[in-house]
Tab-separated table of C-alpha atoms and ligand atoms in Angstrom:
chain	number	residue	atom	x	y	z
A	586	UNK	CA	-18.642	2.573	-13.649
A	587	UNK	CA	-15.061	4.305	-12.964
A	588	UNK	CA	-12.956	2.046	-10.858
A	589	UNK	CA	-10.093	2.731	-8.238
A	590	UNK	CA	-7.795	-0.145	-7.652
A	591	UNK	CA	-4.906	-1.001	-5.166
A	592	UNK	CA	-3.035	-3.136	-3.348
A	593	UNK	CA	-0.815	-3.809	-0.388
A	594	UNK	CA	1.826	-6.697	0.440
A	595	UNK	CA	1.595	-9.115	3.524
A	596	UNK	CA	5.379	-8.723	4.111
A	597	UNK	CA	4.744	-7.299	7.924
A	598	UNK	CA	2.781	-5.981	10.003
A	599	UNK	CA	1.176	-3.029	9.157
A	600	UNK	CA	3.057	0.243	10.360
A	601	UNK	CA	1.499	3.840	11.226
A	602	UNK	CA	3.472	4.705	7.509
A	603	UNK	CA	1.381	2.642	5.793
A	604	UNK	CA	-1.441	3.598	7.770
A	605	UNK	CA	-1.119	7.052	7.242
A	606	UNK	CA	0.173	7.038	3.779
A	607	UNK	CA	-2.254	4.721	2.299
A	608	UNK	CA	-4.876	3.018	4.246
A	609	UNK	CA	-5.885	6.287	5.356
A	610	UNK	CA	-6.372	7.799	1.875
A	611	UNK	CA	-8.398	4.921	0.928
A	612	UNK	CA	-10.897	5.119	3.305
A	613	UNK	CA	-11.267	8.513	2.728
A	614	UNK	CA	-11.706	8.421	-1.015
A	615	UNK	CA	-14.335	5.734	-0.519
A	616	UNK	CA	-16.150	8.321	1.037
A	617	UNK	CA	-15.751	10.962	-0.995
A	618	UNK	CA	-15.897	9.403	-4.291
A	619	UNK	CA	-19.517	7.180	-4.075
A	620	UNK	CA	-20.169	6.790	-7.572
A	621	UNK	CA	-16.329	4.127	-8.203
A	622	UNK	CA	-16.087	0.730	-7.907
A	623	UNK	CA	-12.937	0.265	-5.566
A	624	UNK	CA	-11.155	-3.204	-5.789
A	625	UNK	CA	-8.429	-3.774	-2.756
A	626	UNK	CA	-6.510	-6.500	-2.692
A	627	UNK	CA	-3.666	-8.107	-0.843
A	628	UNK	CA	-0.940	-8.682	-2.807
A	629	UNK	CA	0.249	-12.067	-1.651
A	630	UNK	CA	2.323	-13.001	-4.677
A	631	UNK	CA	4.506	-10.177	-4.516
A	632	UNK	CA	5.158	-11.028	-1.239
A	633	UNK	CA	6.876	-14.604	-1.952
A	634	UNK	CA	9.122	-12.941	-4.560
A	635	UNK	CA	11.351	-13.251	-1.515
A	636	UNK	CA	11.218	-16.109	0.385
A	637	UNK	CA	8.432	-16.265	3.637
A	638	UNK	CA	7.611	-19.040	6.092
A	639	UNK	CA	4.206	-20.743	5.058
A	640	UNK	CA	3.119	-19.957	8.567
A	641	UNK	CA	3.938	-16.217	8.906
A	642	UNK	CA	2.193	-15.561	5.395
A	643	UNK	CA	-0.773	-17.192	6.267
A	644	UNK	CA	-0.869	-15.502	9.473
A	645	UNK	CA	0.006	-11.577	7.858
A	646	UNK	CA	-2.877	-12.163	4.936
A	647	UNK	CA	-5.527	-12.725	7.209
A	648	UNK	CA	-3.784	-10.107	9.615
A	649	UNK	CA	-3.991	-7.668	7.173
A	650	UNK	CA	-7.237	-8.325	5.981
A	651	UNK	CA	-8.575	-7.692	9.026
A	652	UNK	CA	-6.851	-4.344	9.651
A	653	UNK	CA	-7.884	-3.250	6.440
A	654	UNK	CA	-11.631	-3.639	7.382
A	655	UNK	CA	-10.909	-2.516	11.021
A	656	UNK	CA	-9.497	0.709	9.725
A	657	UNK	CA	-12.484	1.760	7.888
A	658	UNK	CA	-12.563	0.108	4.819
A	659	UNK	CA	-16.340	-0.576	4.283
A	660	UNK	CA	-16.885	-3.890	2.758
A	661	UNK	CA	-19.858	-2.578	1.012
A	662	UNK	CA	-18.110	-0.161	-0.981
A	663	UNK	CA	-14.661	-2.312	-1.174
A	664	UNK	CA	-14.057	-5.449	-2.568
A	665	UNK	CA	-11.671	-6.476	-0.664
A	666	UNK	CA	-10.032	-9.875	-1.901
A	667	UNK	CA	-6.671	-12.038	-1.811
A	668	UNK	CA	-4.302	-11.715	-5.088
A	669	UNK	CA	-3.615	-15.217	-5.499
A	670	UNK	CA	-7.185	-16.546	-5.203
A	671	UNK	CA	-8.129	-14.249	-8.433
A	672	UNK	CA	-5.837	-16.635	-11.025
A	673	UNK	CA	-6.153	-14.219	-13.894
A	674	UNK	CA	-3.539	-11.757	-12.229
A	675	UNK	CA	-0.588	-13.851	-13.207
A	676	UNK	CA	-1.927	-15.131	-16.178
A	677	UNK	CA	-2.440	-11.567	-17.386
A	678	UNK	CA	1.542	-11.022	-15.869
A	679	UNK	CA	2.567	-13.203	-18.320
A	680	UNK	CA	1.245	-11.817	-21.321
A	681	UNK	CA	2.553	-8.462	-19.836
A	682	UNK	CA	6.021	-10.060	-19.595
A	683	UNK	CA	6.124	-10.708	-23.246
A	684	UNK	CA	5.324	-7.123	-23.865
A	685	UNK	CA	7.899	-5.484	-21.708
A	686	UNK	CA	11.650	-4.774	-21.635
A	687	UNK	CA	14.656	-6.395	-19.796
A	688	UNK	CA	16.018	-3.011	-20.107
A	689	UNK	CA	13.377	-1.370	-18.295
A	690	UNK	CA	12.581	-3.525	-15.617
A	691	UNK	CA	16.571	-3.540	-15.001
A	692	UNK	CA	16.128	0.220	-14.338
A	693	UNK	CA	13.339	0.079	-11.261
A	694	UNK	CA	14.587	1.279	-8.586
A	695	UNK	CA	13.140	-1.042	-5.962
A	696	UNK	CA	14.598	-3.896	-7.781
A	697	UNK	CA	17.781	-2.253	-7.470
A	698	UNK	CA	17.463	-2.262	-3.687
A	699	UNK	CA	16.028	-5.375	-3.016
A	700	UNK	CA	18.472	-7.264	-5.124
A	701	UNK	CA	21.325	-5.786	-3.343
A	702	UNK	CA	19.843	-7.007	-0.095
A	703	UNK	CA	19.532	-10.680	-0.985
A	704	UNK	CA	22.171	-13.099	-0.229
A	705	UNK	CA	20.825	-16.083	-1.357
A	706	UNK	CA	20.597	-14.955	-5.473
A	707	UNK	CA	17.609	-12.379	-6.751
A	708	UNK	CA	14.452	-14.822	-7.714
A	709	UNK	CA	12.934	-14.171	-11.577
A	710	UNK	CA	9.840	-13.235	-9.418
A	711	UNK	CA	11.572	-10.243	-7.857
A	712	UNK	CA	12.690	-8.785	-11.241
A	713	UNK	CA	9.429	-9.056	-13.321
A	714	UNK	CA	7.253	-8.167	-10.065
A	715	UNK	CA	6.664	-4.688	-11.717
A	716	UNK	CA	4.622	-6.856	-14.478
A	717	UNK	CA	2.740	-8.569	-12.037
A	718	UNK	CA	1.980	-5.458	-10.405
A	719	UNK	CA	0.637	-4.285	-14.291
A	720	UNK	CA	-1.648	-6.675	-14.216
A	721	UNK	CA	-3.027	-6.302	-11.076
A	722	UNK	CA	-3.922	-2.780	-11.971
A	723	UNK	CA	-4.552	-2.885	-15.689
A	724	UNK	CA	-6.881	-6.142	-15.598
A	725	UNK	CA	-9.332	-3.596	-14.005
A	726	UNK	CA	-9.226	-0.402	-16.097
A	727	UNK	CA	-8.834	1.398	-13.220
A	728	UNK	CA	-9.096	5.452	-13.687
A	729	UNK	CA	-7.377	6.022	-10.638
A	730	UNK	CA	-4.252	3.962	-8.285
A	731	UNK	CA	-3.875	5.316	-5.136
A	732	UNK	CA	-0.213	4.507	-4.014
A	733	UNK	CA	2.520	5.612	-1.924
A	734	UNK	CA	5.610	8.065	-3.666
A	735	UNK	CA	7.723	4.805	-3.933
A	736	UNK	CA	5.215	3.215	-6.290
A	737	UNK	CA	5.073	6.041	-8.668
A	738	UNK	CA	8.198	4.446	-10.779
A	739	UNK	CA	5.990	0.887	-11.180
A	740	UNK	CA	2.764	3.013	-12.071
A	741	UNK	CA	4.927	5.017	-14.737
A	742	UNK	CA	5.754	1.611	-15.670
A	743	UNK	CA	2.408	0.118	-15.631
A	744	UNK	CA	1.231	3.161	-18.191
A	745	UNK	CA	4.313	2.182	-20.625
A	746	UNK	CA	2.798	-1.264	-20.820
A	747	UNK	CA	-0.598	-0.352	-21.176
A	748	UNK	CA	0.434	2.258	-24.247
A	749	UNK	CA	2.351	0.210	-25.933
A	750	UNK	CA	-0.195	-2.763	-25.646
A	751	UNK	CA	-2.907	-0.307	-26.890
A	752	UNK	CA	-0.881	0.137	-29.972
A	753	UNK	CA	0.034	-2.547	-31.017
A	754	UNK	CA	-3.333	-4.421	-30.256
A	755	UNK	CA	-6.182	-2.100	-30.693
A	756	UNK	CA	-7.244	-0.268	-27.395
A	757	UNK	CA	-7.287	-2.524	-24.792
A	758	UNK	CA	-6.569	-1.042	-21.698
A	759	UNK	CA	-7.420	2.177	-19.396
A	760	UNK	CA	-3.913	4.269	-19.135
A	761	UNK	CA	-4.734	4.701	-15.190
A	762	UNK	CA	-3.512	7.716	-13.045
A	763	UNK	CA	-1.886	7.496	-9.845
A	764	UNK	CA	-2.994	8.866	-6.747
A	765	UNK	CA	-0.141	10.004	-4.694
A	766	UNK	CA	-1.531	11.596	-1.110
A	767	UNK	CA	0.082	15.336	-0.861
A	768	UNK	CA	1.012	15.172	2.896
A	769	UNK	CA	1.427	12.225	4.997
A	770	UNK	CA	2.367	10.607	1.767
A	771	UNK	CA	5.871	9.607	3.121
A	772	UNK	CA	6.281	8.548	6.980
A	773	UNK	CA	10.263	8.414	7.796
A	774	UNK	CA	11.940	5.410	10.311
A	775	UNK	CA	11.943	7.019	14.246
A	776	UNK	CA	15.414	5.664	14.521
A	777	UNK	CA	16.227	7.153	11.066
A	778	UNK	CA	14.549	9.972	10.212
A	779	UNK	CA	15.777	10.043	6.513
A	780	UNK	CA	14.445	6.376	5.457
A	781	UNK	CA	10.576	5.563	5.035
A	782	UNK	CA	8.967	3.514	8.233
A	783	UNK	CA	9.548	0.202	6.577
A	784	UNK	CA	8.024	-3.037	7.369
A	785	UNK	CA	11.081	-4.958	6.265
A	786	UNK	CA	13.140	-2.625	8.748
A	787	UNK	CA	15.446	-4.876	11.739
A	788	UNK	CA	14.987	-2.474	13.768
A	789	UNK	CA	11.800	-2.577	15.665
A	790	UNK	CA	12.685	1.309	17.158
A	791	UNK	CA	11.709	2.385	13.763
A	792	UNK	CA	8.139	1.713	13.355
A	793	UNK	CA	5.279	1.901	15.563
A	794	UNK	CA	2.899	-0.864	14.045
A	795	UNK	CA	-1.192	-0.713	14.020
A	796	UNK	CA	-1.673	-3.529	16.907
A	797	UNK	CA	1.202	-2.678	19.191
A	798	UNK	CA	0.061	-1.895	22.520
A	799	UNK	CA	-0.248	1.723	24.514
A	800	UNK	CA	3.227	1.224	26.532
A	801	UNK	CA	5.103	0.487	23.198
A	802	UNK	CA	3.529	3.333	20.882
A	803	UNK	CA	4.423	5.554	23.739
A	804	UNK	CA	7.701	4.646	24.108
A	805	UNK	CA	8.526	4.497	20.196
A	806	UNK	CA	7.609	7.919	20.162
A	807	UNK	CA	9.408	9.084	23.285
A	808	UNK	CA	12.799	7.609	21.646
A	809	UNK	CA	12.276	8.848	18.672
A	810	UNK	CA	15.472	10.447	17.108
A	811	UNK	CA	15.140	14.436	16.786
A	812	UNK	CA	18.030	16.721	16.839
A	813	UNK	CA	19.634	19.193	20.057
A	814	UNK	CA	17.927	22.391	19.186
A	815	UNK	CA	14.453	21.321	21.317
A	816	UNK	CA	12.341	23.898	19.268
A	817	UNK	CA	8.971	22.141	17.155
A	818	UNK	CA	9.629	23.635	13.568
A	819	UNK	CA	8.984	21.593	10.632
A	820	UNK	CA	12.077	21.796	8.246
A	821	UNK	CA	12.828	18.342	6.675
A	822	UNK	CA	15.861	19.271	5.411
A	823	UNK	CA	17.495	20.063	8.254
A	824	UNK	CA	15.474	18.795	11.123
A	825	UNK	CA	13.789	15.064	9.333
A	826	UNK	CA	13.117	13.947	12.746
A	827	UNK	CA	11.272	16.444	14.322
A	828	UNK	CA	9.597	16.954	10.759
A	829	UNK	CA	8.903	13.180	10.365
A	830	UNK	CA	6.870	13.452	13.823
A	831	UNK	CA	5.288	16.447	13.123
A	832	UNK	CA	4.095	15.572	9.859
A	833	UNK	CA	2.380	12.509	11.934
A	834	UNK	CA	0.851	14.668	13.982
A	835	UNK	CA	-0.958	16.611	11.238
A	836	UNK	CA	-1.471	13.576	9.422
A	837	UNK	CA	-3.654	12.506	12.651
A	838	UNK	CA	-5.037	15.557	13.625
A	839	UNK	CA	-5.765	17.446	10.313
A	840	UNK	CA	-4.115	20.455	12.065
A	841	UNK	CA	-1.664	22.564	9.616
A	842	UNK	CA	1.842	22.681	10.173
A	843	UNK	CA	2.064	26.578	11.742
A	844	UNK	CA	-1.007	25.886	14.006
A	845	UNK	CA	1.028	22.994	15.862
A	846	UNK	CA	4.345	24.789	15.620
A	847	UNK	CA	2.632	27.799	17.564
A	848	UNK	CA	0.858	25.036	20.170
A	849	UNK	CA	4.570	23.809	21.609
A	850	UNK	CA	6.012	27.509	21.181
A	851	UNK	CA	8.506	27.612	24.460
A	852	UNK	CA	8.049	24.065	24.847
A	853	UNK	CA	10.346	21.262	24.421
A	854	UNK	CA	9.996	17.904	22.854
A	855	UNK	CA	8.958	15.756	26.039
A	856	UNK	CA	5.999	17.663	26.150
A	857	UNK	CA	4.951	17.152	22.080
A	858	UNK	CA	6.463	13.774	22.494
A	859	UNK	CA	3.944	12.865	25.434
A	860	UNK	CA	0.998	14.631	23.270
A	861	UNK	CA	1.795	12.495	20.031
A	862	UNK	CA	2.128	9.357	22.001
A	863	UNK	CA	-1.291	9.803	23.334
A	864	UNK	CA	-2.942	11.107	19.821
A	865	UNK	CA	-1.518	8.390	17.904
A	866	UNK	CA	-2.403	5.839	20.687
A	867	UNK	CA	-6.342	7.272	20.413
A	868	UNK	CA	-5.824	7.033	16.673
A	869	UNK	CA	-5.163	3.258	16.659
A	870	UNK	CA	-7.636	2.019	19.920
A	871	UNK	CA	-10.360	1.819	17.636
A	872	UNK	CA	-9.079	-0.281	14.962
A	873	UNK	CA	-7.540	-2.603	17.527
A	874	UNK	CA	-10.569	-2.819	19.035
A	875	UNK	CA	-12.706	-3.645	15.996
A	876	UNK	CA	-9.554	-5.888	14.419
A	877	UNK	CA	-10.018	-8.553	17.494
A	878	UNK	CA	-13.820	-8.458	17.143
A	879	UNK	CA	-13.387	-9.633	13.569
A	880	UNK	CA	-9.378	-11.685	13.326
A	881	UNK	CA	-11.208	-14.777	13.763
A	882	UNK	CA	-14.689	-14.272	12.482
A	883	UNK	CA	-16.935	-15.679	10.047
A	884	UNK	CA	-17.985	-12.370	8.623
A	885	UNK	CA	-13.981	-11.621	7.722
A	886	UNK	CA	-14.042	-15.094	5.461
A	887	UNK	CA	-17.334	-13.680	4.022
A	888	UNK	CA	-16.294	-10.373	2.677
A	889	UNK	CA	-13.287	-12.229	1.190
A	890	UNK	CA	-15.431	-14.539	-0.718
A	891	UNK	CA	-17.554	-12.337	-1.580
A	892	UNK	CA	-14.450	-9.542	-2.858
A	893	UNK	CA	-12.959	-12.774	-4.763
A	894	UNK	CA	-15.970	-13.814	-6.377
A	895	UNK	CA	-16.456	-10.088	-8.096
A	896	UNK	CA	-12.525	-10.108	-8.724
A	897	UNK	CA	-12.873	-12.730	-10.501
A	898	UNK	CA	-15.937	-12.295	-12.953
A	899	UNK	CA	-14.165	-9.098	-13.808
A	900	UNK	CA	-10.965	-10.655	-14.440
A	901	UNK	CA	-11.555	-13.097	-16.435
A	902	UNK	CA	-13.837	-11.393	-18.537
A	903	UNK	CA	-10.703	-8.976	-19.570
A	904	UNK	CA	-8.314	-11.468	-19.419
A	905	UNK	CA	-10.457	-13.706	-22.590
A	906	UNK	CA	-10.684	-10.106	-24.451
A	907	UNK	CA	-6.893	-9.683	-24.309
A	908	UNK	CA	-5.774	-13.401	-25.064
A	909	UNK	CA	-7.899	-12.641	-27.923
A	910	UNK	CA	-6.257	-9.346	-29.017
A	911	UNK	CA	-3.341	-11.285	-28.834
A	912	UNK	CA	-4.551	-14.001	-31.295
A	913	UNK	CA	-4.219	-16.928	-28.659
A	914	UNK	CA	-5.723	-19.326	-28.441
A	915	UNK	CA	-9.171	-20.284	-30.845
A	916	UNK	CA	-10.707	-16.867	-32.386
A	917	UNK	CA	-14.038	-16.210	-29.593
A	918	UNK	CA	-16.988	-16.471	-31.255
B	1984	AMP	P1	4.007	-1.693	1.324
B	1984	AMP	O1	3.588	-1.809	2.729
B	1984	AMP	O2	5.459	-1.405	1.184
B	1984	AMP	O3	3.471	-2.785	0.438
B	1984	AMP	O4	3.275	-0.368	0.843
B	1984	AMP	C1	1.890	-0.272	0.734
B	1984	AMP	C2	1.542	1.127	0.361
B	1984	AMP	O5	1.783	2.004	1.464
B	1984	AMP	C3	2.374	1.651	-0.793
B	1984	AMP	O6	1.586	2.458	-1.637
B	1984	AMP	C4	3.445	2.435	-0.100
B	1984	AMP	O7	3.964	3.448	-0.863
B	1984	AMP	C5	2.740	2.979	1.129
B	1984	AMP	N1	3.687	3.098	2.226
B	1984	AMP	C6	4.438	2.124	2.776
B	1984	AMP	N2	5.247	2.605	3.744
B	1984	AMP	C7	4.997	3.941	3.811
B	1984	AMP	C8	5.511	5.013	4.597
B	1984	AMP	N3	6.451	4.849	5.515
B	1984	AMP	N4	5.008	6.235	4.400
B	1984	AMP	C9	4.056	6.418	3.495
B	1984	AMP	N5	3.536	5.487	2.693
B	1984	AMP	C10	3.997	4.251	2.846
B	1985	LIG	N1	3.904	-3.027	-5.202
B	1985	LIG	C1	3.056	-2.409	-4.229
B	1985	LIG	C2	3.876	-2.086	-2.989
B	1985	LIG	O1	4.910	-2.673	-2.776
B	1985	LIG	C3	1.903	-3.268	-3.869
B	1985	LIG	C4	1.065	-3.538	-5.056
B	1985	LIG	C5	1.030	-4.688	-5.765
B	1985	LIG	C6	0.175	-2.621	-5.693
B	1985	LIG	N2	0.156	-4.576	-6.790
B	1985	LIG	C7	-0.380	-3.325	-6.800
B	1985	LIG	C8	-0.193	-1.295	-5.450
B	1985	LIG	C9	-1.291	-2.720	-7.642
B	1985	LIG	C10	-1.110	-0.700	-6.302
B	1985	LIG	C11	-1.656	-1.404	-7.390
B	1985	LIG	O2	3.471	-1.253	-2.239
């Protein structure tokens, strides 16, 4: 069976971006492509590659898990599952990180920006994270990786690895394709229409996250920074905020660019403000709805088990066949 694979970090809470520019895409290829397996995971061991309070981990995981299945993620389809409790994932890192480059992981861009930020020295974990995040995907043979545009230099990456290992030990591993969403694929900061809505941003102004409630979506929206000519026309180039909120209200509402541009003709931004405030507000009420029913339920722990347990038997099934490409270890009988 084809397989489509991916993952998401715990490092905040989830954000309309993310939403929009991944969830969203998930749940829709579930749909439309019934005959793949699809593993989803949350990547908890990238997220310590920078240091996190043992409480506020704990607390995003499960948080995250749950919006994952409140969003539409149907845990008969999905197997959904926690990185670290699938061991083979950094074991297989390891044997990645003796197959790839200083050189090359020097180059990734996200490292670049990360390291830059941190101010108590750059952990070994945030440099070879792009071979964790290799193993993640190739332990699977995924066909397909759906991911944001930001990913696309760690899936190039991923492919070098798997190439190379294919030659030099005999065809191990699917060369997987990523999935980058056309539209929506990139959600900008309100409060800087230029950067990506970001977790990891300080300020709050910039996001609107999936749980926050009705007055604060609303207001996010309504301070969102646009420009002084008051006309709704998508041009990123020259106008990222009002393009960054219109491209989240076609994201929403499936409606093309021209056919909202020609709604607000002669009207100014409070009114498409007000309008997007209320769409995206209608978007989320469902998924907060359905992510209290299930934050502290029984049937969340169960579809994490039961994700885990499949993780696993696949996992370590691939993981034996590579140590013993490799030559570790005693020759499998
Ligand atoms: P992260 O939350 O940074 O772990 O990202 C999870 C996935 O969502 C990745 O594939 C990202 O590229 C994507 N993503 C995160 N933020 C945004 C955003 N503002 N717009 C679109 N996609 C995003
Ligand atoms: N690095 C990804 C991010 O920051 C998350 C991730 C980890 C991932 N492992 C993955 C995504 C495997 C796709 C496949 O967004």
């Amino acid at each position: 069976m084809k397989r489509i694979l991916s993952g998401i970090q715990p490092t905040g809470s989830l954000n309309i971006g993310t939403y929009l520019g991944s969830v969203k895409n998930f749940v829709k290829l579930q749909d439309k492509l019934p005959d793949y397996e699809f593993f989803i995971f949350i990547a908890d061991l990238h997220a310590i590659t920078v240091y996190k309070d043992k409480q506020v981990l704990r607390k995003l995981i499960k948080e995250l898990a749950a919006l994952y299945i409140a969003c539409g993620l149907d845990p008969e389809r999905v197997n959904l599952f926690i990185q670290s409790e699938v061991p083979a994932h950094s074991q297989m890192a390891y044997l990645f990180q003796c197959n790839s480059y200083m050189g090359e992981l020097e180059r990734m861009t996200q490292f670049k920006d990360k390291a830059r930020k941190q101010e108590k020295g750059v952990t070994v974990g945030l440099f070879s994270y792009p071979t964790l995040m290799a193993a993640d995907i190739l332990i699977y043979d995924p066909d397909f990786v759906p991911v944001g545009k930001d990913q696309k230099q760690h899936l190039e990456l991923t492919r070098d690895i798997a190439v190379r290992m294919n030659n030099k030990y005999n065809d191990i591993f699917t060369v997987p394709e990523p999935l980058i969403a056309e539209i929506g694929a990139k959600i900008n900061s309100l409060s800087n229409p230029t950067a990506k809505m970001s977790k990891s941003d300080d300020n709050e102004k910039s996001r609107i996250n999936l749980l926050d409630p009705e007055n604060i979506i609303k207001k996010r929206i309504k301070s969102a920074i646009t420009d002084s000519m008051g006309t709704v026309k998508y041009d990123p180039e020259n106008r990222p905020g009002i393009s960054n909120l219109l491209t989240i209200y076609s994201v929403i509402t499936n409606m093309p660019f021209n056919d909202i541009e020609d709604k607000y003709e002669g009207k100014g931004y409070k009114e498409f403000k007000e309008d997007l405030g209320a769409i995206v507000f209608q978007e989320l009420k469902p998924i907060q709805e359905r992510y209290n029913e299930l934050i502290n339920s029984k049937e969340l722990d169960l579809i994490l088990d039961k994700g885990r347990d499949r993780a696993i038997q696949v996992t370590e099934r691939k993981l034996a066949k590579t140590m013993d490409r490799i030559g570790l270890g005693r020759k499998r009988k």
